[in-house]
Amino acid sequence: MVGTVVVKSASTPPPSGGGGSSPPPPLPNTGSSASTLPFLVLGTVLVLGGTAALAALRRRRA
């Protein structure tokens, strides 16, 4: 397959300010909070429950 790709420049002017005139806004806090522990416990319980269910099904079939 043969073709030609034509790339044109943007018709909008670059932003004024010379780049970096003001610092970017700070990133939001993504660290752990007070509600992290219940989610961690719930996830662990679900993983262990799934493991137990799969083990029980495997024993029943074997």
PDB file of C-alpha atoms in Angstrom:
ATOM      1  CA  MET A   1       0.000   0.000   0.000  1.00  0.00           C
ATOM      2  CA  VAL A   2       1.455   3.354  -1.054  1.00  0.00           C
ATOM      3  CA  GLY A   3       0.248   6.794  -0.055  1.00  0.00           C
ATOM      4  CA  THR A   4       1.239  10.318   0.762  1.00  0.00           C
ATOM      5  CA  VAL A   5       0.896  11.970   4.136  1.00  0.00           C
ATOM      6  CA  VAL A   6       0.567  15.755   4.135  1.00  0.00           C
ATOM      7  CA  VAL A   7       1.181  17.548   7.421  1.00  0.00           C
ATOM      8  CA  LYS A   8       0.165  21.184   7.766  1.00  0.00           C
ATOM      9  CA  SER A   9       1.040  23.479  10.625  1.00  0.00           C
ATOM     10  CA  ALA A  10      -1.619  24.682  13.027  1.00  0.00           C
ATOM     11  CA  SER A  11      -3.374  27.900  12.127  1.00  0.00           C
ATOM     12  CA  THR A  12      -3.473  29.159  15.715  1.00  0.00           C
ATOM     13  CA  PRO A  13      -0.660  31.304  17.100  1.00  0.00           C
ATOM     14  CA  PRO A  14       1.457  29.950  19.948  1.00  0.00           C
ATOM     15  CA  PRO A  15       0.408  30.967  23.466  1.00  0.00           C
ATOM     16  CA  SER A  16       1.791  34.257  24.702  1.00  0.00           C
ATOM     17  CA  GLY A  17       3.934  34.584  27.781  1.00  0.00           C
ATOM     18  CA  GLY A  18       7.175  33.068  26.627  1.00  0.00           C
ATOM     19  CA  GLY A  19       6.468  29.679  28.144  1.00  0.00           C
ATOM     20  CA  GLY A  20       6.596  29.032  31.836  1.00  0.00           C
ATOM     21  CA  SER A  21       5.695  32.509  33.044  1.00  0.00           C
ATOM     22  CA  SER A  22       3.594  31.048  35.871  1.00  0.00           C
ATOM     23  CA  PRO A  23       4.105  27.757  37.707  1.00  0.00           C
ATOM     24  CA  PRO A  24       1.630  24.950  37.047  1.00  0.00           C
ATOM     25  CA  PRO A  25      -0.983  24.232  39.715  1.00  0.00           C
ATOM     26  CA  PRO A  26       0.026  21.673  42.354  1.00  0.00           C
ATOM     27  CA  LEU A  27      -0.991  18.053  41.965  1.00  0.00           C
ATOM     28  CA  PRO A  28      -3.868  16.794  44.111  1.00  0.00           C
ATOM     29  CA  ASN A  29      -3.084  14.722  47.176  1.00  0.00           C
ATOM     30  CA  THR A  30      -3.239  11.046  46.173  1.00  0.00           C
ATOM     31  CA  GLY A  31      -1.813   9.591  49.369  1.00  0.00           C
ATOM     32  CA  SER A  32      -3.571   7.290  51.782  1.00  0.00           C
ATOM     33  CA  SER A  33      -6.463   8.631  53.816  1.00  0.00           C
ATOM     34  CA  ALA A  34      -8.586   7.457  56.735  1.00  0.00           C
ATOM     35  CA  SER A  35     -10.749   5.326  54.406  1.00  0.00           C
ATOM     36  CA  THR A  36      -7.800   3.380  52.965  1.00  0.00           C
ATOM     37  CA  LEU A  37      -7.703   0.672  55.638  1.00  0.00           C
ATOM     38  CA  PRO A  38     -11.311  -0.544  55.176  1.00  0.00           C
ATOM     39  CA  PHE A  39     -10.764  -0.866  51.417  1.00  0.00           C
ATOM     40  CA  LEU A  40      -7.533  -2.771  52.021  1.00  0.00           C
ATOM     41  CA  VAL A  41      -9.271  -5.149  54.433  1.00  0.00           C
ATOM     42  CA  LEU A  42     -12.220  -5.615  52.060  1.00  0.00           C
ATOM     43  CA  GLY A  43      -9.885  -6.407  49.162  1.00  0.00           C
ATOM     44  CA  THR A  44      -7.957  -8.913  51.246  1.00  0.00           C
ATOM     45  CA  VAL A  45     -11.175 -10.610  52.380  1.00  0.00           C
ATOM     46  CA  LEU A  46     -12.410 -10.836  48.781  1.00  0.00           C
ATOM     47  CA  VAL A  47      -9.127 -12.328  47.570  1.00  0.00           C
ATOM     48  CA  LEU A  48      -9.064 -14.886  50.385  1.00  0.00           C
ATOM     49  CA  GLY A  49     -12.735 -15.727  49.825  1.00  0.00           C
ATOM     50  CA  GLY A  50     -12.140 -16.252  46.122  1.00  0.00           C
ATOM     51  CA  THR A  51      -9.157 -18.454  46.865  1.00  0.00           C
ATOM     52  CA  ALA A  52     -11.213 -20.561  49.273  1.00  0.00           C
ATOM     53  CA  ALA A  53     -14.067 -20.867  46.763  1.00  0.00           C
ATOM     54  CA  LEU A  54     -11.738 -21.977  43.972  1.00  0.00           C
ATOM     55  CA  ALA A  55     -10.020 -24.478  46.283  1.00  0.00           C
ATOM     56  CA  ALA A  56     -13.401 -25.913  47.329  1.00  0.00           C
ATOM     57  CA  LEU A  57     -14.514 -26.256  43.707  1.00  0.00           C
ATOM     58  CA  ARG A  58     -11.244 -27.941  42.793  1.00  0.00           C
ATOM     59  CA  ARG A  59     -11.581 -30.456  45.638  1.00  0.00           C
ATOM     60  CA  ARG A  60     -15.166 -31.229  44.706  1.00  0.00           C
ATOM     61  CA  ARG A  61     -14.267 -31.979  41.054  1.00  0.00           C
ATOM     62  CA  ALA A  62     -11.139 -34.010  41.809  1.00  0.00           C
TER      63      ALA A  62
END
